[in-house]
mmCIF file of C-alpha atoms in Angstrom:
data_model
loop_
_atom_site.group_PDB
_atom_site.id
_atom_site.type_symbol
_atom_site.label_atom_id
_atom_site.label_comp_id
_atom_site.label_asym_id
_atom_site.label_seq_id
_atom_site.Cartn_x
_atom_site.Cartn_y
_atom_site.Cartn_z
ATOM 1 C CA MET A 1 11.268 16.644 16.816
ATOM 2 C CA ASN A 2 8.263 16.722 19.181
ATOM 3 C CA ASN A 3 7.662 13.441 20.556
ATOM 4 C CA ILE A 4 9.919 10.614 21.254
ATOM 5 C CA LEU A 5 9.638 7.310 22.015
ATOM 6 C CA VAL A 6 11.455 4.622 24.132
ATOM 7 C CA PRO A 7 10.781 1.146 24.458
ATOM 8 C CA LEU A 8 11.888 -0.484 27.454
ATOM 9 C CA GLY A 9 13.253 -3.879 27.633
ATOM 10 C CA THR A 10 13.852 -6.049 30.675
ATOM 11 C CA SER A 11 17.517 -5.475 30.525
ATOM 12 C CA PRO A 12 19.021 -3.966 33.865
ATOM 13 C CA ASP A 13 21.007 -1.428 31.885
ATOM 14 C CA SER A 14 17.480 0.098 30.391
ATOM 15 C CA HIS A 15 17.344 3.125 32.759
ATOM 16 C CA GLU A 16 20.783 4.285 31.091
ATOM 17 C CA THR A 17 18.928 4.113 27.432
ATOM 18 C CA LEU A 18 16.195 5.882 29.124
ATOM 19 C CA GLN A 19 18.211 8.513 30.348
ATOM 20 C CA TYR A 20 19.885 9.609 27.341
ATOM 21 C CA ALA A 21 16.352 9.574 25.884
ATOM 22 C CA VAL A 22 15.316 12.312 28.493
ATOM 23 C CA ASP A 23 18.431 13.844 28.511
ATOM 24 C CA PHE A 24 18.122 14.075 24.328
ATOM 25 C CA ALA A 25 14.363 15.177 24.461
ATOM 26 C CA SER A 26 15.114 18.017 27.205
ATOM 27 C CA ASP A 27 17.954 19.270 24.833
ATOM 28 C CA PHE A 28 15.239 19.102 21.877
ATOM 29 C CA GLY A 29 12.240 20.377 24.269
ATOM 30 C CA ALA A 30 10.297 17.233 22.968
ATOM 31 C CA ASN A 31 7.769 15.050 24.869
ATOM 32 C CA ILE A 32 9.037 11.491 26.005
ATOM 33 C CA TYR A 33 6.972 8.563 25.991
ATOM 34 C CA ILE A 34 8.142 5.050 27.639
ATOM 35 C CA MET A 35 6.330 2.330 25.698
ATOM 36 C CA ASP A 36 5.227 -0.264 28.084
ATOM 37 C CA VAL A 37 4.483 -3.719 26.191
ATOM 38 C CA PHE A 38 3.074 -6.937 27.479
ATOM 39 C CA THR A 39 0.943 -9.800 26.388
ATOM 40 C CA VAL A 40 -2.380 -11.346 27.355
ATOM 41 C CA THR A 41 -4.078 -13.562 25.031
ATOM 42 C CA SER A 42 -7.885 -13.904 24.968
ATOM 43 C CA GLY A 43 -7.410 -17.349 26.369
ATOM 44 C CA THR A 44 -6.849 -16.088 29.841
ATOM 45 C CA GLY A 45 -10.115 -14.122 29.857
ATOM 46 C CA SER A 46 -11.604 -16.245 32.346
ATOM 47 C CA LEU A 47 -9.010 -15.089 34.624
ATOM 48 C CA GLY A 48 -11.157 -11.943 34.746
ATOM 49 C CA ASN A 49 -8.884 -8.873 35.337
ATOM 50 C CA ILE A 50 -5.676 -10.409 34.773
ATOM 51 C CA GLN A 51 -4.769 -8.016 31.800
ATOM 52 C CA GLU A 52 -5.272 -4.946 34.322
ATOM 53 C CA LYS A 53 -2.994 -6.488 36.890
ATOM 54 C CA VAL A 54 -0.321 -7.607 34.095
ATOM 55 C CA ALA A 55 -0.553 -3.971 32.742
ATOM 56 C CA GLN A 56 -0.372 -2.650 36.738
ATOM 57 C CA SER A 57 2.677 -4.692 37.211
ATOM 58 C CA SER A 58 4.537 -3.651 34.031
ATOM 59 C CA ARG A 59 3.901 0.140 34.721
ATOM 60 C CA GLU A 60 5.065 -0.136 38.421
ATOM 61 C CA ASN A 61 8.174 -1.653 36.858
ATOM 62 C CA ILE A 62 8.535 1.248 34.414
ATOM 63 C CA LYS A 63 7.975 3.502 37.512
ATOM 64 C CA GLY A 64 11.201 2.196 39.345
ATOM 65 C CA ILE A 65 13.239 2.798 36.394
ATOM 66 C CA VAL A 66 12.241 6.278 36.151
ATOM 67 C CA GLY A 67 12.831 6.724 39.762
ATOM 68 C CA ARG A 68 16.609 5.786 39.102
ATOM 69 C CA ILE A 69 17.051 8.439 36.378
ATOM 70 C CA ASP A 70 17.091 12.473 36.402
ATOM 71 C CA THR A 71 13.890 13.254 34.281
ATOM 72 C CA LYS A 72 15.092 16.952 33.999
ATOM 73 C CA GLY A 73 11.364 18.091 35.078
ATOM 74 C CA LEU A 74 10.122 16.427 31.896
ATOM 75 C CA ASP A 75 6.832 14.621 32.305
ATOM 76 C CA VAL A 76 7.804 11.057 31.225
ATOM 77 C CA LYS A 77 4.478 9.595 30.127
ATOM 78 C CA ILE A 78 3.688 5.726 29.506
ATOM 79 C CA ALA A 79 2.008 4.415 26.500
ATOM 80 C CA SER A 80 0.776 1.009 27.167
ATOM 81 C CA TYR A 81 -0.032 -1.717 24.304
ATOM 82 C CA ASN A 82 -1.003 -5.070 24.632
ATOM 83 C CA GLY A 83 0.439 -7.507 22.022
ATOM 84 C CA ASP A 84 3.349 -7.669 19.577
ATOM 85 C CA ILE A 85 6.156 -4.532 19.969
ATOM 86 C CA VAL A 86 6.074 -3.646 16.452
ATOM 87 C CA ASP A 87 2.067 -3.639 16.073
ATOM 88 C CA GLY A 88 2.418 -1.383 19.128
ATOM 89 C CA LEU A 89 4.902 1.017 18.165
ATOM 90 C CA LEU A 90 2.916 1.363 14.689
ATOM 91 C CA GLU A 91 -0.344 2.280 16.644
ATOM 92 C CA ILE A 92 1.347 4.560 18.688
ATOM 93 C CA LYS A 93 3.002 6.274 16.203
ATOM 94 C CA LYS A 94 -0.285 6.680 14.341
ATOM 95 C CA GLU A 95 -1.762 7.984 17.943
ATOM 96 C CA LEU A 96 0.561 10.139 18.862
ATOM 97 C CA GLY A 97 2.938 11.018 15.959
ATOM 98 C CA ILE A 98 6.214 9.881 16.994
ATOM 99 C CA ASP A 99 9.493 11.479 15.605
ATOM 100 C CA LEU A 100 11.864 9.135 16.986
ATOM 101 C CA ILE A 101 12.712 5.999 18.478
ATOM 102 C CA VAL A 102 15.240 5.936 21.092
ATOM 103 C CA ILE A 103 16.771 2.260 21.862
ATOM 104 C CA ALA A 104 19.488 0.641 23.200
ATOM 105 C CA PRO A 105 21.346 -1.995 20.385
ATOM 106 C CA ARG A 106 20.068 -5.183 22.266
ATOM 107 C CA SER A 107 17.242 -5.163 24.219
ATOM 108 C CA ASN A 108 16.199 -7.962 25.635
ATOM 109 C CA ASP A 109 19.368 -10.171 23.810
ATOM 110 C CA ILE A 110 22.246 -10.912 26.453
ATOM 111 C CA ASN A 111 24.632 -12.752 23.945
ATOM 112 C CA GLU A 112 27.592 -10.078 23.878
ATOM 113 C CA GLU A 113 28.407 -11.294 20.416
ATOM 114 C CA TYR A 114 25.275 -9.236 19.050
ATOM 115 C CA TYR A 115 25.256 -5.672 18.020
ATOM 116 C CA LEU A 116 21.322 -5.699 17.481
ATOM 117 C CA GLY A 117 19.246 -8.097 19.142
ATOM 118 C CA ASN A 118 15.854 -9.724 18.006
ATOM 119 C CA THR A 119 13.881 -7.152 19.613
ATOM 120 C CA SER A 120 15.897 -3.875 18.697
ATOM 121 C CA GLY A 121 16.286 -5.249 15.003
ATOM 122 C CA ARG A 122 12.769 -6.205 14.597
ATOM 123 C CA ILE A 123 11.981 -2.638 15.509
ATOM 124 C CA ILE A 124 14.320 -0.928 13.101
ATOM 125 C CA LYS A 125 13.448 -3.462 10.294
ATOM 126 C CA GLN A 126 9.700 -3.276 10.284
ATOM 127 C CA THR A 127 8.756 0.052 11.518
ATOM 128 C CA ASN A 128 10.276 2.899 9.200
ATOM 129 C CA ILE A 129 10.087 5.186 12.206
ATOM 130 C CA PRO A 130 13.421 7.127 12.472
ATOM 131 C CA THR A 131 15.558 5.324 15.279
ATOM 132 C CA LEU A 132 18.347 6.022 17.454
ATOM 133 C CA VAL A 133 20.498 3.309 18.497
ATOM 134 C CA VAL A 134 22.484 4.212 21.436
ATOM 135 C CA PRO A 135 25.318 2.273 22.934
ATOM 136 C CA LYS A 136 25.231 0.888 26.497
ATOM 137 C CA GLY A 137 26.653 3.222 28.599
ATOM 138 C CA THR A 138 26.688 6.336 26.280
ATOM 139 C CA LYS A 139 26.177 9.622 28.304
ATOM 140 C CA TYR A 140 24.170 12.295 26.347
ATOM 141 C CA LYS A 141 26.271 15.456 24.941
ATOM 142 C CA PRO A 142 25.591 18.045 22.548
ATOM 143 C CA ILE A 143 26.243 16.306 18.687
ATOM 144 C CA LYS A 144 28.665 18.348 16.958
ATOM 145 C CA SER A 145 30.130 16.213 14.140
ATOM 146 C CA ILE A 146 27.935 13.495 12.198
ATOM 147 C CA LEU A 147 28.527 11.054 9.504
ATOM 148 C CA THR A 148 26.439 10.211 7.097
ATOM 149 C CA ALA A 149 27.379 6.932 5.028
ATOM 150 C CA PHE A 150 25.722 5.528 2.240
ATOM 151 C CA LYS A 151 26.299 3.424 -1.071
ATOM 152 C CA SER A 152 23.426 5.198 -3.138
ATOM 153 C CA GLY A 153 22.757 9.177 -3.169
ATOM 154 C CA ILE A 154 19.454 8.694 -4.332
ATOM 155 C CA LEU A 155 16.500 9.960 -2.088
ATOM 156 C CA LYS A 156 13.089 10.203 -3.375
ATOM 157 C CA ARG A 157 12.026 12.145 -0.648
ATOM 158 C CA SER A 158 14.109 14.964 1.300
ATOM 159 C CA LYS A 159 11.480 14.446 4.099
ATOM 160 C CA ILE A 160 13.556 11.709 5.389
ATOM 161 C CA LEU A 161 16.135 13.858 6.216
ATOM 162 C CA HIS A 162 14.416 15.834 8.794
ATOM 163 C CA PRO A 163 15.491 13.856 12.006
ATOM 164 C CA LEU A 164 19.354 14.652 10.554
ATOM 165 C CA VAL A 165 18.648 18.019 9.657
ATOM 166 C CA ALA A 166 16.649 18.650 13.379
ATOM 167 C CA ILE A 167 19.875 17.335 14.854
ATOM 168 C CA MET A 168 22.226 19.325 12.913
ATOM 169 C CA ASN A 169 20.305 22.539 13.293
ATOM 170 C CA LYS A 170 20.113 22.263 17.060
ATOM 171 C CA ASN A 171 23.830 21.963 17.694
ATOM 172 C CA ASN A 172 25.193 23.481 14.563
ATOM 173 C CA ALA A 173 26.482 20.207 13.744
ATOM 174 C CA GLU A 174 28.825 19.470 10.948
ATOM 175 C CA VAL A 175 28.035 17.090 8.406
ATOM 176 C CA ASN A 176 30.129 15.098 6.535
ATOM 177 C CA LEU A 177 29.011 12.770 3.512
ATOM 178 C CA LEU A 178 30.780 9.346 2.737
ATOM 179 C CA LEU A 179 29.491 7.852 -0.529
ATOM 180 C CA VAL A 180 30.985 4.247 -0.736
ATOM 181 C CA LYS A 181 31.401 2.730 -4.000
ATOM 182 C CA THR A 182 30.623 -0.926 -3.681
ATOM 183 C CA PRO A 183 30.910 -3.788 -6.327
ATOM 184 C CA GLY A 184 28.051 -3.386 -8.704
ATOM 185 C CA TYR A 185 27.687 0.359 -8.241
ATOM 186 C CA SER A 186 25.707 2.227 -10.895
ATOM 187 C CA GLU A 187 26.622 5.539 -12.117
ATOM 188 C CA GLU A 188 22.867 6.698 -10.909
ATOM 189 C CA ASP A 189 24.128 5.762 -7.097
ATOM 190 C CA LEU A 190 26.688 8.496 -7.376
ATOM 191 C CA GLN A 191 23.920 11.307 -7.736
ATOM 192 C CA VAL A 192 23.655 12.536 -4.633
ATOM 193 C CA ASN A 193 20.448 13.979 -3.501
ATOM 194 C CA THR A 194 20.710 17.954 -3.554
ATOM 195 C CA SER A 195 19.332 18.158 -0.080
ATOM 196 C CA LEU A 196 22.001 15.965 1.316
ATOM 197 C CA LEU A 197 24.496 18.141 -0.451
ATOM 198 C CA ASP A 198 22.954 21.486 0.889
ATOM 199 C CA ILE A 199 23.324 20.371 4.761
ATOM 200 C CA SER A 200 26.831 18.628 4.147
ATOM 201 C CA LYS A 201 30.414 20.207 4.822
ATOM 202 C CA ASN A 202 31.982 17.608 2.690
ATOM 203 C CA LEU A 203 31.477 14.760 0.498
ATOM 204 C CA THR A 204 34.013 11.621 0.681
ATOM 205 C CA ILE A 205 34.058 9.247 -1.969
ATOM 206 C CA SER A 206 35.572 5.895 -1.461
ATOM 207 C CA GLU A 207 35.472 2.335 -2.928
ATOM 208 C CA ASN A 208 35.500 -0.530 -0.584
ATOM 209 C CA ALA A 209 33.873 -4.045 -0.469
ATOM 210 C CA THR A 210 30.961 -3.009 1.945
ATOM 211 C CA THR A 211 29.578 0.250 3.132
ATOM 212 C CA TYR A 212 30.893 -0.912 6.414
ATOM 213 C CA LEU A 213 34.150 -1.119 5.785
ATOM 214 C CA GLY A 214 34.059 2.193 4.007
ATOM 215 C CA VAL A 215 32.587 3.446 7.385
ATOM 216 C CA LEU A 216 35.336 1.763 9.424
ATOM 217 C CA GLU A 217 38.229 3.451 6.886
ATOM 218 C CA HIS A 218 36.799 6.823 7.773
ATOM 219 C CA PHE A 219 35.679 6.523 11.313
ATOM 220 C CA ARG A 220 38.909 7.533 12.779
ATOM 221 C CA THR A 221 39.425 10.494 10.761
ATOM 222 C CA THR A 222 36.169 12.119 11.345
ATOM 223 C CA GLN A 223 35.605 10.791 14.723
ATOM 224 C CA PRO A 224 32.018 11.625 14.819
ATOM 225 C CA ASP A 225 29.747 11.981 17.641
ATOM 226 C CA LEU A 226 26.821 10.699 15.692
ATOM 227 C CA LEU A 227 26.809 7.861 12.690
ATOM 228 C CA CYS A 228 23.431 8.350 10.041
ATOM 229 C CA VAL A 229 22.518 5.417 7.781
ATOM 230 C CA PHE A 230 19.805 4.838 5.584
ATOM 231 C CA ARG A 231 17.734 1.658 5.716
ATOM 232 C CA ARG A 232 16.861 0.689 1.951
ATOM 233 C CA LYS A 233 16.680 -2.856 -0.231
ATOM 234 C CA ARG A 234 19.830 -1.538 -1.681
ATOM 235 C CA GLY A 235 22.288 0.240 0.967
ATOM 236 C CA PHE A 236 24.110 0.123 4.204
ATOM 237 C CA PHE A 237 22.602 -2.643 5.773
ATOM 238 C CA LYS A 238 21.370 -4.472 3.049
ATOM 239 C CA LYS A 239 22.274 -7.995 4.203
ATOM 240 C CA LEU A 240 21.516 -7.281 7.637
ATOM 241 C CA TRP A 241 18.197 -6.192 7.122
ATOM 242 C CA GLU A 242 17.309 -9.666 6.216
ATOM 243 C CA LYS A 243 17.401 -10.797 9.431
ATOM 244 C CA SER A 244 16.641 -9.155 12.801
ATOM 245 C CA THR A 245 19.940 -10.001 14.872
ATOM 246 C CA VAL A 246 23.022 -8.474 13.513
ATOM 247 C CA LEU A 247 26.237 -9.697 14.933
ATOM 248 C CA LYS A 248 29.077 -7.070 16.152
ATOM 249 C CA SER A 249 31.452 -9.047 13.596
ATOM 250 C CA GLU A 250 29.238 -7.611 11.002
ATOM 251 C CA PHE A 251 28.667 -4.342 12.370
ATOM 252 C CA PHE A 252 29.362 -2.252 15.465
ATOM 253 C CA ALA A 253 29.513 1.752 15.946
ATOM 254 C CA PRO A 254 30.769 3.071 19.492
ATOM 255 C CA VAL A 255 28.601 6.099 19.182
ATOM 256 C CA PRO A 256 25.236 6.477 18.625
ATOM 257 C CA VAL A 257 23.475 5.524 14.998
ATOM 258 C CA LEU A 258 20.498 7.115 13.604
ATOM 259 C CA VAL A 259 18.815 5.001 10.981
ATOM 260 C CA LEU A 260 16.443 6.639 8.664
ATOM 261 C CA SER A 261 14.140 4.626 6.212
ATOM 262 C CA VAL A 262 13.899 5.703 2.583
ATOM 263 C CA LYS A 263 10.428 3.982 3.173
ATOM 264 C CA LYS A 264 7.280 6.266 3.861
ATOM 265 C CA TYR A 265 6.670 6.318 7.296
#
């Protein structure tokens, strides 16, 4: 894991997410970038250097946020983009080779009933880049226990597990698998990828109405430091991926959540 990107929103707590990301990057010896997104349309071209002024103002704001954290001696770089945040993420991913995005559950949405706000939801839904969702106020600590939950053990490429394997190897973490049989499951879903089995300590199979309910049932037993899930058309967040915002009543995790996409990224 070499390059970590942190898209900062306008939340007054954004420095907490950045601090977690810096601590995480420091532990892994990774580079860290802050994503600076602003929007200046071509229609404002008559204002001359307006884009430069907006970009400068945005960078100054980010420098203020960086000034509130302990950088651990890391050179925190700023990657700027004029336009939509998702387009910017894909462009920066192509240019820098981003291995992981670190975000808060809600970027700019102050509605407490939401787990994922519109911006954070779009990042996970539309980029296919491995994403670590860090709850507000979470302090970084070495991850020793990981619960990986899914409703289908089918993985066409073991490469998507690289972030999970990197975290596991770094801290010699214990990985527990939870396969949740939900209504309409197929026998094929029960065939767990050997790459998953190879990195796990044990596999638990349960039957629940949804994968999330299965996670809730086993969360207290395993008390993981990290929850790992997969984003796919048929999977953990099947209905949640149909929209950007996610209510806490639909899903909530008190620990960081690593979201891996089964699609090519």
